[in-house]
Short mmCIF file of C-alpha atoms in Angstrom, two decimals:
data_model
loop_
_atom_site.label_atom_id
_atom_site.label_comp_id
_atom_site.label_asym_id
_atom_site.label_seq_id
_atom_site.Cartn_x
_atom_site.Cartn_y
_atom_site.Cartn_z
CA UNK A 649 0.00 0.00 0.00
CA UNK A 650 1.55 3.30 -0.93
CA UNK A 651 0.72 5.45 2.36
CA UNK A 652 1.99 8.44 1.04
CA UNK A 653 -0.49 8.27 -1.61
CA UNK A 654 -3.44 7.61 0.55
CA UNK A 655 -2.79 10.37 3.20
CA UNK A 656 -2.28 12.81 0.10
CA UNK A 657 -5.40 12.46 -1.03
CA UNK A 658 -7.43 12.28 2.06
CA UNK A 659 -5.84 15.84 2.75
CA UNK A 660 -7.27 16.84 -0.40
CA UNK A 661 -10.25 16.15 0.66
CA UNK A 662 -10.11 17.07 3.81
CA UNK A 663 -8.94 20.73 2.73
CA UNK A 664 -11.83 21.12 0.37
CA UNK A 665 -14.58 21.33 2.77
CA UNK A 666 -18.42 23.61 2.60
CA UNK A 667 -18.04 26.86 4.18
CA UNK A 668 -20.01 25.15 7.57
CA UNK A 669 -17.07 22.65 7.65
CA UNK A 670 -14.52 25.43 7.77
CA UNK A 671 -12.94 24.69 11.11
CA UNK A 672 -13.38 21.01 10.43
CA UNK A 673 -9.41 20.10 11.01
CA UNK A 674 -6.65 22.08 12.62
CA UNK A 675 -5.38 23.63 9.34
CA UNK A 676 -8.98 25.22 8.06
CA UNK A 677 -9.77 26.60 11.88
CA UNK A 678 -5.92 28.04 11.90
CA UNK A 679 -6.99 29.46 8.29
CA UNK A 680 -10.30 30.76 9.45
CA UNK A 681 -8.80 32.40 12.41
CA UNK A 682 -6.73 34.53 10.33
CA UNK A 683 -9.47 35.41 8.10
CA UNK A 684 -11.74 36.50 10.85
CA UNK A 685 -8.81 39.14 12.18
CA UNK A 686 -8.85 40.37 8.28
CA UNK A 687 -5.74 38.68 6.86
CA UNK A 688 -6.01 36.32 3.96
CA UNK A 689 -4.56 33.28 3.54
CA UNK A 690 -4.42 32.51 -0.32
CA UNK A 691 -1.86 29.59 0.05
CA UNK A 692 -1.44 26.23 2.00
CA UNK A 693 1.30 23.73 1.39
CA UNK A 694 1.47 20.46 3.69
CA UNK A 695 4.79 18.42 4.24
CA UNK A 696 4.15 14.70 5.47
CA UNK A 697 6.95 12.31 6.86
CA UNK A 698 5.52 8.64 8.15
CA UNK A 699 6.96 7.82 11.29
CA UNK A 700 5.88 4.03 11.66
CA UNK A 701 3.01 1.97 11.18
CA UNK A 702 1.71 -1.26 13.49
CA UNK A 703 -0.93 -3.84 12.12
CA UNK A 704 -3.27 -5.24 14.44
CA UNK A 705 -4.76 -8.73 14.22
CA UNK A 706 -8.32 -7.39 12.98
CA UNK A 707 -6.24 -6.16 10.09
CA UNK A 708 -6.62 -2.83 10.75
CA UNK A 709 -3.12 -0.60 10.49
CA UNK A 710 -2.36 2.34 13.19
CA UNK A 711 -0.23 4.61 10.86
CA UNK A 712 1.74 7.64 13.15
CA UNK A 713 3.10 10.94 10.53
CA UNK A 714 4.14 14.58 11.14
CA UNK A 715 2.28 16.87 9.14
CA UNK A 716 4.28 19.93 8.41
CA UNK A 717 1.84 22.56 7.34
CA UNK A 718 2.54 26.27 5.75
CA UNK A 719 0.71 29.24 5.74
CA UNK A 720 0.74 31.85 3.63
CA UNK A 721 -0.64 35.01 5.33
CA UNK A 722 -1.56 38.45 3.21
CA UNK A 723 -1.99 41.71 5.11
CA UNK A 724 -2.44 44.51 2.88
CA UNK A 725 0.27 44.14 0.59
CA UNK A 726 2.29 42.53 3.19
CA UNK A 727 2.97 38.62 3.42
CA UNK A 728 4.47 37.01 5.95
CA UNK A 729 4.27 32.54 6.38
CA UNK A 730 3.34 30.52 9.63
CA UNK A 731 4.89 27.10 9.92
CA UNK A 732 3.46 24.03 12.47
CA UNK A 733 4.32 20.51 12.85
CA UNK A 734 1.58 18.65 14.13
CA UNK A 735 1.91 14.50 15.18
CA UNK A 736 -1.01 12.62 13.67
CA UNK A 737 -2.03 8.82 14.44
CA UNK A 738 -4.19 7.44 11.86
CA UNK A 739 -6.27 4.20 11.24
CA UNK A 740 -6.40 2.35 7.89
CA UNK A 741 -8.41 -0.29 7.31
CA UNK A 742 -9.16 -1.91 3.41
CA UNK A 743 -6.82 1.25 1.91
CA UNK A 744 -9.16 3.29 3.57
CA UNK A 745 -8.78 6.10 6.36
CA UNK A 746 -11.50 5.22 9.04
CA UNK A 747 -9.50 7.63 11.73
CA UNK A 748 -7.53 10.84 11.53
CA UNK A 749 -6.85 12.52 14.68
CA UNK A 750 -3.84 14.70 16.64
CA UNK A 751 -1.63 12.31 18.57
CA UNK A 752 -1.78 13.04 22.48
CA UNK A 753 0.65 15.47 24.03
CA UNK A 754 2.62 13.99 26.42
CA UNK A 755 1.01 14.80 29.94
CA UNK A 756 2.12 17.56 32.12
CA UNK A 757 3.67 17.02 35.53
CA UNK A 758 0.60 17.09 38.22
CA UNK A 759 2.70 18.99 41.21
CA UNK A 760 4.36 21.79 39.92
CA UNK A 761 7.29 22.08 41.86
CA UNK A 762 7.67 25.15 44.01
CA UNK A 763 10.50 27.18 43.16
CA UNK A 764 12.85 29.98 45.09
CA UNK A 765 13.64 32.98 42.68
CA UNK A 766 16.71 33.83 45.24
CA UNK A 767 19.90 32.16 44.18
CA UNK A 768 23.55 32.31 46.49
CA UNK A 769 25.14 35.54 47.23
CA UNK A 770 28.24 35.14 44.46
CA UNK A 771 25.18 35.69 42.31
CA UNK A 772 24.72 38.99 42.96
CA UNK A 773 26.81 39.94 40.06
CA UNK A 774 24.35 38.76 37.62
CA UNK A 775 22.01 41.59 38.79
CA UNK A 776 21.67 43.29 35.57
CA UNK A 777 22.67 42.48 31.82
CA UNK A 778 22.46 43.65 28.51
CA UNK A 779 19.78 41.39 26.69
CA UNK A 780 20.53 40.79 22.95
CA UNK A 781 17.02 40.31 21.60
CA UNK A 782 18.47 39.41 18.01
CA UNK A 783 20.78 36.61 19.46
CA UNK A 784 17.60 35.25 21.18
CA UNK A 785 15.41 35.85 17.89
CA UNK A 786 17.87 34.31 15.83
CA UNK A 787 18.27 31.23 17.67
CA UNK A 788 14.25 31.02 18.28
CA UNK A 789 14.34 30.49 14.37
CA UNK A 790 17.53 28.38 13.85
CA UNK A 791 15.97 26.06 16.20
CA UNK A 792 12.11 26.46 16.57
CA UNK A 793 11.98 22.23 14.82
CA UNK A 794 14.94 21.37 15.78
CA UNK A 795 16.52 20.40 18.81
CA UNK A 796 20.52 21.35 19.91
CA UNK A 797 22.34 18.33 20.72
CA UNK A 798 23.69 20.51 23.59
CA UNK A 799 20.75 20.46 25.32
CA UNK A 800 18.19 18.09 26.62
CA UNK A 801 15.27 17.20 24.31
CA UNK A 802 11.96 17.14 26.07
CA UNK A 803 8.94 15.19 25.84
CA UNK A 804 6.97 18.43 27.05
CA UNK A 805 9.98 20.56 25.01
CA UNK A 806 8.10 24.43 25.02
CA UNK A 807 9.99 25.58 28.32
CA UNK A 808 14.11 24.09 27.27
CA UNK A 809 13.31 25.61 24.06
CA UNK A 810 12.10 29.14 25.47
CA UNK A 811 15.20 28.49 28.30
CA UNK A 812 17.66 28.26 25.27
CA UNK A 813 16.55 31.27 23.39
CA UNK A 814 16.85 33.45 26.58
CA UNK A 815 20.05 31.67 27.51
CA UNK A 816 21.39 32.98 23.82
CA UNK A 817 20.39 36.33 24.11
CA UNK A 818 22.94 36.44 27.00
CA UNK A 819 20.65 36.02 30.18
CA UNK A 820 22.80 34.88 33.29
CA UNK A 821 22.63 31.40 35.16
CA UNK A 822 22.23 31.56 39.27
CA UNK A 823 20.89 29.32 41.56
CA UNK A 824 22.62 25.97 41.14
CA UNK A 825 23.18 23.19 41.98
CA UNK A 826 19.76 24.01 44.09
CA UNK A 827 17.04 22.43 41.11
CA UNK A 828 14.47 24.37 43.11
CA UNK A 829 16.26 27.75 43.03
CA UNK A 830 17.16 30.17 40.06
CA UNK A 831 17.31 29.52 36.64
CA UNK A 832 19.87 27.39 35.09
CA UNK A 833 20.81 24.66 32.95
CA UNK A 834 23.92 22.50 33.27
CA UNK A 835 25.50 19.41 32.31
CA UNK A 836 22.99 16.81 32.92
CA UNK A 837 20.99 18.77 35.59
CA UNK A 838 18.74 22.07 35.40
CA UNK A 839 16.32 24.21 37.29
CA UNK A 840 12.71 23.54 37.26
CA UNK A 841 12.33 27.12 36.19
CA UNK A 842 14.52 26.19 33.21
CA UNK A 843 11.92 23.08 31.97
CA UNK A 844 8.43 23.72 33.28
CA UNK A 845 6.09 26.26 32.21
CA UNK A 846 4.21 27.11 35.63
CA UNK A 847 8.10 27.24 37.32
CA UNK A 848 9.53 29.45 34.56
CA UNK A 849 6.19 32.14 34.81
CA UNK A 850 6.81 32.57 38.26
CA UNK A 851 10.50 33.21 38.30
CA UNK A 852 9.96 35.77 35.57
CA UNK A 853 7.74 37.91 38.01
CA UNK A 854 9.46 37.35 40.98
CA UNK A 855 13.27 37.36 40.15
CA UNK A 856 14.86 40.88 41.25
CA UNK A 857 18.28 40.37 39.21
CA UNK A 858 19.53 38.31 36.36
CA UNK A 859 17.15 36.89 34.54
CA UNK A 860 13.32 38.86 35.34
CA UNK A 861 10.31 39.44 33.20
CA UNK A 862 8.72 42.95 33.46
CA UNK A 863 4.47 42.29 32.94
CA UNK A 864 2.95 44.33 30.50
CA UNK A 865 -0.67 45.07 29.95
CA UNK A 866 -1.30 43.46 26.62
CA UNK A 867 0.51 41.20 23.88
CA UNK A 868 0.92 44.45 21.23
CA UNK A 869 3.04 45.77 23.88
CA UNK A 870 5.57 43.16 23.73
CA UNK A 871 8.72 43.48 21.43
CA UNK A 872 10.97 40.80 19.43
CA UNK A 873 12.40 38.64 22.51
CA UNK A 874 9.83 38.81 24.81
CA UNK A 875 7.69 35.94 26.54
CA UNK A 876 4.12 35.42 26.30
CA UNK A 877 3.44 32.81 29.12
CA UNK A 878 -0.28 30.30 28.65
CA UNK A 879 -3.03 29.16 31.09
CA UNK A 880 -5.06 27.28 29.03
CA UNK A 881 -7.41 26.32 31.31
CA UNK A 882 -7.43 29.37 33.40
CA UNK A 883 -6.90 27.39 36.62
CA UNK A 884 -3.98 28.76 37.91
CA UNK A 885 -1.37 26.15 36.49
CA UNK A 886 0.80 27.80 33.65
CA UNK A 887 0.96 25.28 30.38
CA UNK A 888 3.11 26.92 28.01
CA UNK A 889 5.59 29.21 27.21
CA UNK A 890 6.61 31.29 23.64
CA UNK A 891 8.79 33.49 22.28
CA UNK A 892 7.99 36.53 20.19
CA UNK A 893 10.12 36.93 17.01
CA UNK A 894 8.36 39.36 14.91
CA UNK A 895 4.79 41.47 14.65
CA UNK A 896 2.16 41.45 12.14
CA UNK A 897 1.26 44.43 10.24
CA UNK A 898 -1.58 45.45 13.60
CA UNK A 899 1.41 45.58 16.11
CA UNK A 900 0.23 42.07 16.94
CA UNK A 901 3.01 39.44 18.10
CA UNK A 902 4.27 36.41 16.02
CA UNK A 903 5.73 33.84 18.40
CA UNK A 904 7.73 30.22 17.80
CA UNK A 905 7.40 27.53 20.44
CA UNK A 906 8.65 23.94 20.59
CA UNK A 907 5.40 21.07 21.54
CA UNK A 908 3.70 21.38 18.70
CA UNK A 909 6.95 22.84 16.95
CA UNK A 910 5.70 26.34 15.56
CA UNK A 911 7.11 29.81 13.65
CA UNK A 912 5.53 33.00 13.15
CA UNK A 913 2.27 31.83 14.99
CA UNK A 914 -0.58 33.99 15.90
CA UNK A 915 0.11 34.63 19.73
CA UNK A 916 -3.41 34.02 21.03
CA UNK A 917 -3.58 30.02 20.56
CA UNK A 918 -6.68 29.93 19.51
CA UNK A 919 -5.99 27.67 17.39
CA UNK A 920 -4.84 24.98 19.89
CA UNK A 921 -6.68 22.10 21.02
CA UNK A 922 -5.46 22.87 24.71
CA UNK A 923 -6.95 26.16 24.39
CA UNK A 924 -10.33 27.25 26.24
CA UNK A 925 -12.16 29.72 26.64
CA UNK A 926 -10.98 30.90 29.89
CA UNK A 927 -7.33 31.02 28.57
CA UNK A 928 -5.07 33.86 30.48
CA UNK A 929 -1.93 35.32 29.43
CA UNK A 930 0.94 37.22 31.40
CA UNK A 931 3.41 38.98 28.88
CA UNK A 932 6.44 39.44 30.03
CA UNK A 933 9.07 42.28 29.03
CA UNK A 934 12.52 40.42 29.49
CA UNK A 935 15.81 42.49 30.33
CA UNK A 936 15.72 45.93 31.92
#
């Protein structure tokens, strides 16, 4: 059976949906969320790559693919393209797709650790620095899918990735060995605040030197550099972390995360299945 084939054209399909069916898949919501802000989106290309398939004994195969999509936004006379890499498990039975759905996201811890934003004294001399926002931006997009073999790769990957971008635009390590103090990231050990979302909003507020995030009132207030930080639930545990790299033609941020791997994406989620409703931000000015 040629799989590539087969998913091809049940993407064709799936793309060519009534106007009711518009936010039918992932890809036609994300493309009728930029419509309904006023952009246009007059091009979509998709990017497969099968991962591994498993027949079961009913003869029914479980087929797992990464389905690199890009958008191609218009603003005016402005265009700017959005990139996401979503993991997709899919069930084919007599050459036929019976099931399409997003593969689950690896669970989040259930006890956040607590943190301490204070680190040792010799620390002190990290109390201010000069933050390169173009070092962090440019490493945001050298490695927004990717991973650095010099660091860690995460199942839950959205804080290390938002870690390493700060890290390159020159922010200073304190607090170790402690894992529950500072922010910092070496050898084969690291902070909390380093690798978990809820750990590394809460240092941002509450660190006085180093490292510290300055909250601002709303996301158009944010420049190139800057962290937008996600409750998706709105229950008090922080799920998510990005990076802003670049703003939209409304002043609006463009942000790249790791888990699901994304570049230039609109900075309200919306389009994620985690999202809800009751979503809250913090934005977070980094640097002084």
């Amino acid at each position: 059976m040629d799989y590539k084939e087969l998913l091809e054209a049940y993407w064709r399909r799936q793309l060519d949906q009534r106007a009711e069916e518009k936010k039918a898949n992932w890809i036609l919501r994300k493309k009728y969320l930029h419509e309904s802000r006023g952009s246009k989106v007059p091009r979509m290309r998709g990017e497969g790559k099968l991962l591994g398939t498993k027949t079961e004994k009913d003869g029914t195969t479980r087929l797992q693919y990464d389905l690199l999509a890009t958008f191609f936004i218009k603003q005016g006379n402005s265009f700017y393209h959005e990139e996401e890499k979503r993991r997709h498990t899919v069930s084919i039975k007599e050459e036929e797709i019976i099931n399409d759905q997003l593969a689950d996201r690896p669970a989040l811890p259930k006890d956040v650790p607590a943190i301490s934003v204070f680190g040792k004294e010799e620390d002190i001399r990290a109390s201010r620095f000069n933050y390169d926002r173009r070092a962090a931006v440019q490493y945001a997009e050298r490695w927004w899918n990717e991973y650095n073999p010099n660091y860690k790769e995460f199942a839950v990957d959205c804080t290390n990735y938002i870690s390493q971008c700060l890290a390159a635009g020159g922010a200073p390590m304190r607090g170790m060995p402690n894992k529950g103090e500072g922010w910092w990231y070496q050898g084969d050990s690291w902070s909390y605040s380093w690798a978990v979302a809820h750990s590394l909003r809460w240092y941002l507020s509450g660190s006085t030197q180093g490292l510290k995030g300055r909250e601002m009132e709303k996301a158009s207030d944010l420049s190139p550099g800057d962290v937008i930080c996600y409750d998706f639930q709105g229950d008090g545990r922080w799920d998510h972390n990005t990076i802003v790299v670049t703003k939209d033609l409304q002043g609006e941020p463009l942000v790249n995360a790791h888990t699901d791997n994304s570049r230039h994406r609109y900075w309200s989620y919306e389009d994620s299945m985690a999202w809800t409703e009751n979503c809250k931000y913090k934005f977070f000015r980094i640097g002084e």
